[in-house]
């Protein structure tokens, strides 16, 4: 199924929102603990990661989908 560019943009925005929220939160708690300034550090880390991840998903997502298609075809 071919996805429109608009669908890919919305997918990237929503996927990045979930993944960057979880990953930055877990990594910051692991490295620094949950203490004073946690939400400020998490917010700044989230914004930086989000700005990087959205374009990354838009660029790498179609390549990963093609790789998955190749793997599924070769296995099936």
PDB file of N, CA and C in Angstrom:
ATOM      1  N   UNK A   1       0.844  -1.176   0.000  1.00  0.00           N
ATOM      2  CA  UNK A   1       0.000   0.000   0.000  1.00  0.00           C
ATOM      3  C   UNK A   1       0.893   1.244   0.000  1.00  0.00           C
ATOM      4  N   UNK A   2       0.706   2.073  -0.963  1.00  0.00           N
ATOM      5  CA  UNK A   2       1.480   3.323  -1.071  1.00  0.00           C
ATOM      6  C   UNK A   2       0.863   4.379  -0.159  1.00  0.00           C
ATOM      7  N   UNK A   3       1.701   4.971   0.664  1.00  0.00           N
ATOM      8  CA  UNK A   3       1.219   6.018   1.575  1.00  0.00           C
ATOM      9  C   UNK A   3       1.481   7.382   0.966  1.00  0.00           C
ATOM     10  N   UNK A   4       0.550   8.280   1.162  1.00  0.00           N
ATOM     11  CA  UNK A   4       0.742   9.631   0.666  1.00  0.00           C
ATOM     12  C   UNK A   4       1.776  10.339   1.533  1.00  0.00           C
ATOM     13  N   UNK A   5       2.341  11.401   0.978  1.00  0.00           N
ATOM     14  CA  UNK A   5       3.349  12.165   1.714  1.00  0.00           C
ATOM     15  C   UNK A   5       2.744  12.761   2.982  1.00  0.00           C
ATOM     16  N   UNK A   6       1.495  13.188   2.927  1.00  0.00           N
ATOM     17  CA  UNK A   6       0.819  13.730   4.110  1.00  0.00           C
ATOM     18  C   UNK A   6       0.719  12.674   5.203  1.00  0.00           C
ATOM     19  N   UNK A   7       0.373  11.444   4.829  1.00  0.00           N
ATOM     20  CA  UNK A   7       0.316  10.351   5.808  1.00  0.00           C
ATOM     21  C   UNK A   7       1.685  10.107   6.429  1.00  0.00           C
ATOM     22  N   UNK A   8       2.729  10.152   5.621  1.00  0.00           N
ATOM     23  CA  UNK A   8       4.088   9.929   6.134  1.00  0.00           C
ATOM     24  C   UNK A   8       4.484  11.027   7.112  1.00  0.00           C
ATOM     25  N   UNK A   9       4.105  12.263   6.817  1.00  0.00           N
ATOM     26  CA  UNK A   9       4.436  13.373   7.721  1.00  0.00           C
ATOM     27  C   UNK A   9       3.720  13.192   9.055  1.00  0.00           C
ATOM     28  N   UNK A  10       2.418  12.913   9.025  1.00  0.00           N
ATOM     29  CA  UNK A  10       1.677  12.711  10.266  1.00  0.00           C
ATOM     30  C   UNK A  10       2.211  11.518  11.050  1.00  0.00           C
ATOM     31  N   UNK A  11       2.540  10.440  10.341  1.00  0.00           N
ATOM     32  CA  UNK A  11       3.118   9.274  11.009  1.00  0.00           C
ATOM     33  C   UNK A  11       4.418   9.654  11.708  1.00  0.00           C
ATOM     34  N   UNK A  12       5.291  10.388  11.022  1.00  0.00           N
ATOM     35  CA  UNK A  12       6.576  10.783  11.601  1.00  0.00           C
ATOM     36  C   UNK A  12       6.380  11.668  12.825  1.00  0.00           C
ATOM     37  N   UNK A  13       5.452  12.606  12.748  1.00  0.00           N
ATOM     38  CA  UNK A  13       5.193  13.513  13.868  1.00  0.00           C
ATOM     39  C   UNK A  13       4.693  12.749  15.088  1.00  0.00           C
ATOM     40  N   UNK A  14       3.745  11.848  14.888  1.00  0.00           N
ATOM     41  CA  UNK A  14       3.166  11.103  16.011  1.00  0.00           C
ATOM     42  C   UNK A  14       4.149  10.063  16.547  1.00  0.00           C
ATOM     43  N   UNK A  15       4.828   9.334  15.670  1.00  0.00           N
ATOM     44  CA  UNK A  15       5.797   8.333  16.110  1.00  0.00           C
ATOM     45  C   UNK A  15       6.934   8.986  16.884  1.00  0.00           C
ATOM     46  N   UNK A  16       7.417  10.116  16.405  1.00  0.00           N
ATOM     47  CA  UNK A  16       8.490  10.827  17.094  1.00  0.00           C
ATOM     48  C   UNK A  16       8.035  11.316  18.460  1.00  0.00           C
ATOM     49  N   UNK A  17       6.797  11.756  18.556  1.00  0.00           N
ATOM     50  CA  UNK A  17       6.261  12.219  19.838  1.00  0.00           C
ATOM     51  C   UNK A  17       6.325  11.108  20.886  1.00  0.00           C
ATOM     52  N   UNK A  18       5.836   9.927  20.527  1.00  0.00           N
ATOM     53  CA  UNK A  18       5.839   8.819  21.475  1.00  0.00           C
ATOM     54  C   UNK A  18       7.253   8.332  21.784  1.00  0.00           C
ATOM     55  N   UNK A  19       8.046   8.105  20.758  1.00  0.00           N
ATOM     56  CA  UNK A  19       9.370   7.524  20.995  1.00  0.00           C
ATOM     57  C   UNK A  19      10.299   8.475  21.741  1.00  0.00           C
ATOM     58  N   UNK A  20      10.309   9.747  21.369  1.00  0.00           N
ATOM     59  CA  UNK A  20      11.216  10.668  22.052  1.00  0.00           C
ATOM     60  C   UNK A  20      10.782  10.914  23.491  1.00  0.00           C
ATOM     61  N   UNK A  21       9.478  10.908  23.749  1.00  0.00           N
ATOM     62  CA  UNK A  21       9.004  11.074  25.124  1.00  0.00           C
ATOM     63  C   UNK A  21       9.512   9.933  26.003  1.00  0.00           C
ATOM     64  N   UNK A  22       9.327   8.712  25.544  1.00  0.00           N
ATOM     65  CA  UNK A  22       9.721   7.545  26.337  1.00  0.00           C
ATOM     66  C   UNK A  22      11.242   7.443  26.457  1.00  0.00           C
ATOM     67  N   UNK A  23      11.932   7.525  25.349  1.00  0.00           N
ATOM     68  CA  UNK A  23      13.375   7.301  25.371  1.00  0.00           C
ATOM     69  C   UNK A  23      14.101   8.384  26.162  1.00  0.00           C
ATOM     70  N   UNK A  24      13.782   9.651  25.930  1.00  0.00           N
ATOM     71  CA  UNK A  24      14.478  10.696  26.679  1.00  0.00           C
ATOM     72  C   UNK A  24      14.164  10.605  28.170  1.00  0.00           C
ATOM     73  N   UNK A  25      12.932  10.293  28.505  1.00  0.00           N
ATOM     74  CA  UNK A  25      12.571  10.153  29.915  1.00  0.00           C
ATOM     75  C   UNK A  25      13.323   9.023  30.597  1.00  0.00           C
ATOM     76  N   UNK A  26      13.362   7.865  29.964  1.00  0.00           N
ATOM     77  CA  UNK A  26      14.050   6.711  30.545  1.00  0.00           C
ATOM     78  C   UNK A  26      15.549   6.969  30.677  1.00  0.00           C
ATOM     79  N   UNK A  27      16.158   7.519  29.654  1.00  0.00           N
ATOM     80  CA  UNK A  27      17.601   7.756  29.690  1.00  0.00           C
ATOM     81  C   UNK A  27      17.969   8.796  30.750  1.00  0.00           C
ATOM     82  N   UNK A  28      17.166   9.830  30.887  1.00  0.00           N
ATOM     83  CA  UNK A  28      17.465  10.857  31.894  1.00  0.00           C
ATOM     84  C   UNK A  28      17.270  10.303  33.304  1.00  0.00           C
ATOM     85  N   UNK A  29      16.223   9.540  33.532  1.00  0.00           N
ATOM     86  CA  UNK A  29      16.042   8.928  34.859  1.00  0.00           C
ATOM     87  C   UNK A  29      17.194   7.976  35.158  1.00  0.00           C
ATOM     88  N   UNK A  30      17.613   7.205  34.173  1.00  0.00           N
ATOM     89  CA  UNK A  30      18.711   6.260  34.363  1.00  0.00           C
ATOM     90  C   UNK A  30      20.016   6.997  34.691  1.00  0.00           C
ATOM     91  N   UNK A  31      20.313   8.054  33.947  1.00  0.00           N
ATOM     92  CA  UNK A  31      21.586   8.753  34.120  1.00  0.00           C
ATOM     93  C   UNK A  31      21.608   9.731  35.290  1.00  0.00           C
ATOM     94  N   UNK A  32      20.513  10.430  35.519  1.00  0.00           N
ATOM     95  CA  UNK A  32      20.508  11.491  36.531  1.00  0.00           C
ATOM     96  C   UNK A  32      19.578  11.230  37.703  1.00  0.00           C
ATOM     97  N   UNK A  33      18.655  10.307  37.546  1.00  0.00           N
ATOM     98  CA  UNK A  33      17.660  10.078  38.583  1.00  0.00           C
ATOM     99  C   UNK A  33      16.525  11.080  38.453  1.00  0.00           C
ATOM    100  N   UNK A  34      15.522  10.861  39.269  1.00  0.00           N
ATOM    101  CA  UNK A  34      14.362  11.748  39.248  1.00  0.00           C
ATOM    102  C   UNK A  34      14.533  12.735  40.394  1.00  0.00           C
ATOM    103  N   UNK A  35      15.038  13.912  40.075  1.00  0.00           N
ATOM    104  CA  UNK A  35      15.316  14.890  41.113  1.00  0.00           C
ATOM    105  C   UNK A  35      14.999  16.292  40.650  1.00  0.00           C
ATOM    106  N   UNK A  36      15.536  17.268  41.367  1.00  0.00           N
ATOM    107  CA  UNK A  36      15.293  18.665  41.003  1.00  0.00           C
ATOM    108  C   UNK A  36      15.777  18.956  39.573  1.00  0.00           C
ATOM    109  N   UNK A  37      14.975  19.659  38.845  1.00  0.00           N
ATOM    110  CA  UNK A  37      15.336  20.020  37.477  1.00  0.00           C
ATOM    111  C   UNK A  37      15.053  18.941  36.447  1.00  0.00           C
ATOM    112  N   UNK A  38      14.469  17.811  36.890  1.00  0.00           N
ATOM    113  CA  UNK A  38      14.213  16.702  35.967  1.00  0.00           C
ATOM    114  C   UNK A  38      13.382  17.134  34.766  1.00  0.00           C
ATOM    115  N   UNK A  39      12.262  17.818  35.024  1.00  0.00           N
ATOM    116  CA  UNK A  39      11.360  18.166  33.922  1.00  0.00           C
ATOM    117  C   UNK A  39      11.974  19.203  32.983  1.00  0.00           C
ATOM    118  N   UNK A  40      12.801  20.091  33.490  1.00  0.00           N
ATOM    119  CA  UNK A  40      13.486  21.068  32.638  1.00  0.00           C
ATOM    120  C   UNK A  40      14.476  20.338  31.713  1.00  0.00           C
ATOM    121  N   UNK A  41      15.265  19.450  32.293  1.00  0.00           N
ATOM    122  CA  UNK A  41      16.236  18.691  31.502  1.00  0.00           C
ATOM    123  C   UNK A  41      15.513  17.798  30.504  1.00  0.00           C
ATOM    124  N   UNK A  42      14.461  17.132  30.952  1.00  0.00           N
ATOM    125  CA  UNK A  42      13.697  16.251  30.071  1.00  0.00           C
ATOM    126  C   UNK A  42      13.082  17.052  28.927  1.00  0.00           C
ATOM    127  N   UNK A  43      12.514  18.207  29.234  1.00  0.00           N
ATOM    128  CA  UNK A  43      11.906  19.032  28.190  1.00  0.00           C
ATOM    129  C   UNK A  43      12.903  19.475  27.140  1.00  0.00           C
ATOM    130  N   UNK A  44      14.067  19.917  27.580  1.00  0.00           N
ATOM    131  CA  UNK A  44      15.092  20.342  26.619  1.00  0.00           C
ATOM    132  C   UNK A  44      15.602  19.166  25.792  1.00  0.00           C
ATOM    133  N   UNK A  45      15.804  18.033  26.452  1.00  0.00           N
ATOM    134  CA  UNK A  45      16.252  16.835  25.732  1.00  0.00           C
ATOM    135  C   UNK A  45      15.197  16.371  24.739  1.00  0.00           C
ATOM    136  N   UNK A  46      13.935  16.409  25.160  1.00  0.00           N
ATOM    137  CA  UNK A  46      12.842  16.012  24.276  1.00  0.00           C
ATOM    138  C   UNK A  46      12.808  16.895  23.026  1.00  0.00           C
ATOM    139  N   UNK A  47      12.885  18.210  23.214  1.00  0.00           N
ATOM    140  CA  UNK A  47      12.825  19.123  22.060  1.00  0.00           C
ATOM    141  C   UNK A  47      13.961  18.867  21.080  1.00  0.00           C
ATOM    142  N   UNK A  48      15.169  18.695  21.594  1.00  0.00           N
ATOM    143  CA  UNK A  48      16.312  18.426  20.718  1.00  0.00           C
ATOM    144  C   UNK A  48      16.110  17.113  19.968  1.00  0.00           C
ATOM    145  N   UNK A  49      15.723  16.070  20.698  1.00  0.00           N
ATOM    146  CA  UNK A  49      15.518  14.765  20.064  1.00  0.00           C
ATOM    147  C   UNK A  49      14.389  14.814  19.036  1.00  0.00           C
ATOM    148  N   UNK A  50      13.307  15.504  19.368  1.00  0.00           N
ATOM    149  CA  UNK A  50      12.145  15.570  18.479  1.00  0.00           C
ATOM    150  C   UNK A  50      12.499  16.248  17.156  1.00  0.00           C
ATOM    151  N   UNK A  51      13.265  17.329  17.242  1.00  0.00           N
ATOM    152  CA  UNK A  51      13.680  18.062  16.040  1.00  0.00           C
ATOM    153  C   UNK A  51      14.534  17.173  15.131  1.00  0.00           C
ATOM    154  N   UNK A  52      15.294  16.270  15.725  1.00  0.00           N
ATOM    155  CA  UNK A  52      16.153  15.378  14.950  1.00  0.00           C
ATOM    156  C   UNK A  52      15.376  14.172  14.433  1.00  0.00           C
ATOM    157  N   UNK A  53      14.481  13.631  15.254  1.00  0.00           N
ATOM    158  CA  UNK A  53      13.821  12.368  14.923  1.00  0.00           C
ATOM    159  C   UNK A  53      12.764  12.497  13.830  1.00  0.00           C
ATOM    160  N   UNK A  54      12.020  13.584  13.787  1.00  0.00           N
ATOM    161  CA  UNK A  54      10.969  13.707  12.761  1.00  0.00           C
ATOM    162  C   UNK A  54      11.552  13.617  11.350  1.00  0.00           C
ATOM    163  N   UNK A  55      12.562  14.426  10.999  1.00  0.00           N
ATOM    164  CA  UNK A  55      13.136  14.270   9.652  1.00  0.00           C
ATOM    165  C   UNK A  55      13.792  12.899   9.447  1.00  0.00           C
ATOM    166  N   UNK A  56      14.388  12.360  10.510  1.00  0.00           N
ATOM    167  CA  UNK A  56      15.024  11.046  10.403  1.00  0.00           C
ATOM    168  C   UNK A  56      13.996   9.980  10.027  1.00  0.00           C
ATOM    169  N   UNK A  57      12.830  10.001  10.671  1.00  0.00           N
ATOM    170  CA  UNK A  57      11.777   9.039  10.341  1.00  0.00           C
ATOM    171  C   UNK A  57      11.310   9.235   8.902  1.00  0.00           C
ATOM    172  N   UNK A  58      11.179  10.490   8.469  1.00  0.00           N
ATOM    173  CA  UNK A  58      10.743  10.751   7.092  1.00  0.00           C
ATOM    174  C   UNK A  58      11.746  10.220   6.068  1.00  0.00           C
ATOM    175  N   UNK A  59      13.024  10.279   6.399  1.00  0.00           N
ATOM    176  CA  UNK A  59      14.058   9.828   5.466  1.00  0.00           C
ATOM    177  C   UNK A  59      14.267   8.320   5.555  1.00  0.00           C
ATOM    178  N   UNK A  60      14.401   7.809   6.765  1.00  0.00           N
ATOM    179  CA  UNK A  60      14.750   6.402   6.950  1.00  0.00           C
ATOM    180  C   UNK A  60      13.531   5.484   6.896  1.00  0.00           C
ATOM    181  N   UNK A  61      12.360   5.984   7.248  1.00  0.00           N
ATOM    182  CA  UNK A  61      11.156   5.155   7.268  1.00  0.00           C
ATOM    183  C   UNK A  61      10.895   4.383   5.985  1.00  0.00           C
ATOM    184  N   UNK A  62      10.903   5.051   4.824  1.00  0.00           N
ATOM    185  CA  UNK A  62      10.676   4.308   3.577  1.00  0.00           C
ATOM    186  C   UNK A  62      11.757   3.258   3.300  1.00  0.00           C
ATOM    187  N   UNK A  63      12.986   3.539   3.683  1.00  0.00           N
ATOM    188  CA  UNK A  63      14.060   2.557   3.497  1.00  0.00           C
ATOM    189  C   UNK A  63      13.834   1.332   4.377  1.00  0.00           C
ATOM    190  N   UNK A  64      13.424   1.553   5.612  1.00  0.00           N
ATOM    191  CA  UNK A  64      13.127   0.445   6.514  1.00  0.00           C
ATOM    192  C   UNK A  64      11.942  -0.356   5.988  1.00  0.00           C
ATOM    193  N   UNK A  65      10.915   0.330   5.460  1.00  0.00           N
ATOM    194  CA  UNK A  65       9.758  -0.379   4.911  1.00  0.00           C
ATOM    195  C   UNK A  65      10.167  -1.267   3.735  1.00  0.00           C
ATOM    196  N   UNK A  66      11.042  -0.760   2.871  1.00  0.00           N
ATOM    197  CA  UNK A  66      11.525  -1.591   1.752  1.00  0.00           C
ATOM    198  C   UNK A  66      12.307  -2.792   2.254  1.00  0.00           C
ATOM    199  N   UNK A  67      13.143  -2.589   3.281  1.00  0.00           N
ATOM    200  CA  UNK A  67      13.909  -3.692   3.860  1.00  0.00           C
ATOM    201  C   UNK A  67      12.979  -4.745   4.446  1.00  0.00           C
ATOM    202  N   UNK A  68      11.958  -4.313   5.157  1.00  0.00           N
ATOM    203  CA  UNK A  68      10.979  -5.245   5.726  1.00  0.00           C
ATOM    204  C   UNK A  68      10.269  -6.003   4.603  1.00  0.00           C
ATOM    205  N   UNK A  69       9.910  -5.308   3.533  1.00  0.00           N
ATOM    206  CA  UNK A  69       9.255  -5.979   2.400  1.00  0.00           C
ATOM    207  C   UNK A  69      10.154  -7.058   1.817  1.00  0.00           C
ATOM    208  N   UNK A  70      11.438  -6.754   1.665  1.00  0.00           N
ATOM    209  CA  UNK A  70      12.395  -7.729   1.118  1.00  0.00           C
ATOM    210  C   UNK A  70      12.507  -8.935   2.051  1.00  0.00           C
ATOM    211  N   UNK A  71      12.605  -8.690   3.343  1.00  0.00           N
ATOM    212  CA  UNK A  71      12.723  -9.787   4.306  1.00  0.00           C
ATOM    213  C   UNK A  71      11.474 -10.646   4.294  1.00  0.00           C
ATOM    214  N   UNK A  72      10.305 -10.037   4.287  1.00  0.00           N
ATOM    215  CA  UNK A  72       9.052 -10.786   4.292  1.00  0.00           C
ATOM    216  C   UNK A  72       8.910 -11.615   3.027  1.00  0.00           C
ATOM    217  N   UNK A  73       9.261 -11.027   1.893  1.00  0.00           N
ATOM    218  CA  UNK A  73       9.169 -11.767   0.620  1.00  0.00           C
ATOM    219  C   UNK A  73      10.127 -12.944   0.609  1.00  0.00           C
ATOM    220  N   UNK A  74      11.357 -12.759   1.107  1.00  0.00           N
ATOM    221  CA  UNK A  74      12.350 -13.837   1.076  1.00  0.00           C
ATOM    222  C   UNK A  74      12.018 -14.939   2.073  1.00  0.00           C
ATOM    223  N   UNK A  75      11.381 -14.596   3.179  1.00  0.00           N
ATOM    224  CA  UNK A  75      11.021 -15.602   4.183  1.00  0.00           C
ATOM    225  C   UNK A  75       9.750 -16.346   3.760  1.00  0.00           C
ATOM    226  N   UNK A  76       8.804 -15.597   3.214  1.00  0.00           N
ATOM    227  CA  UNK A  76       7.506 -16.173   2.847  1.00  0.00           C
ATOM    228  C   UNK A  76       7.573 -16.841   1.549  1.00  0.00           C
TER     229      UNK A  76
END
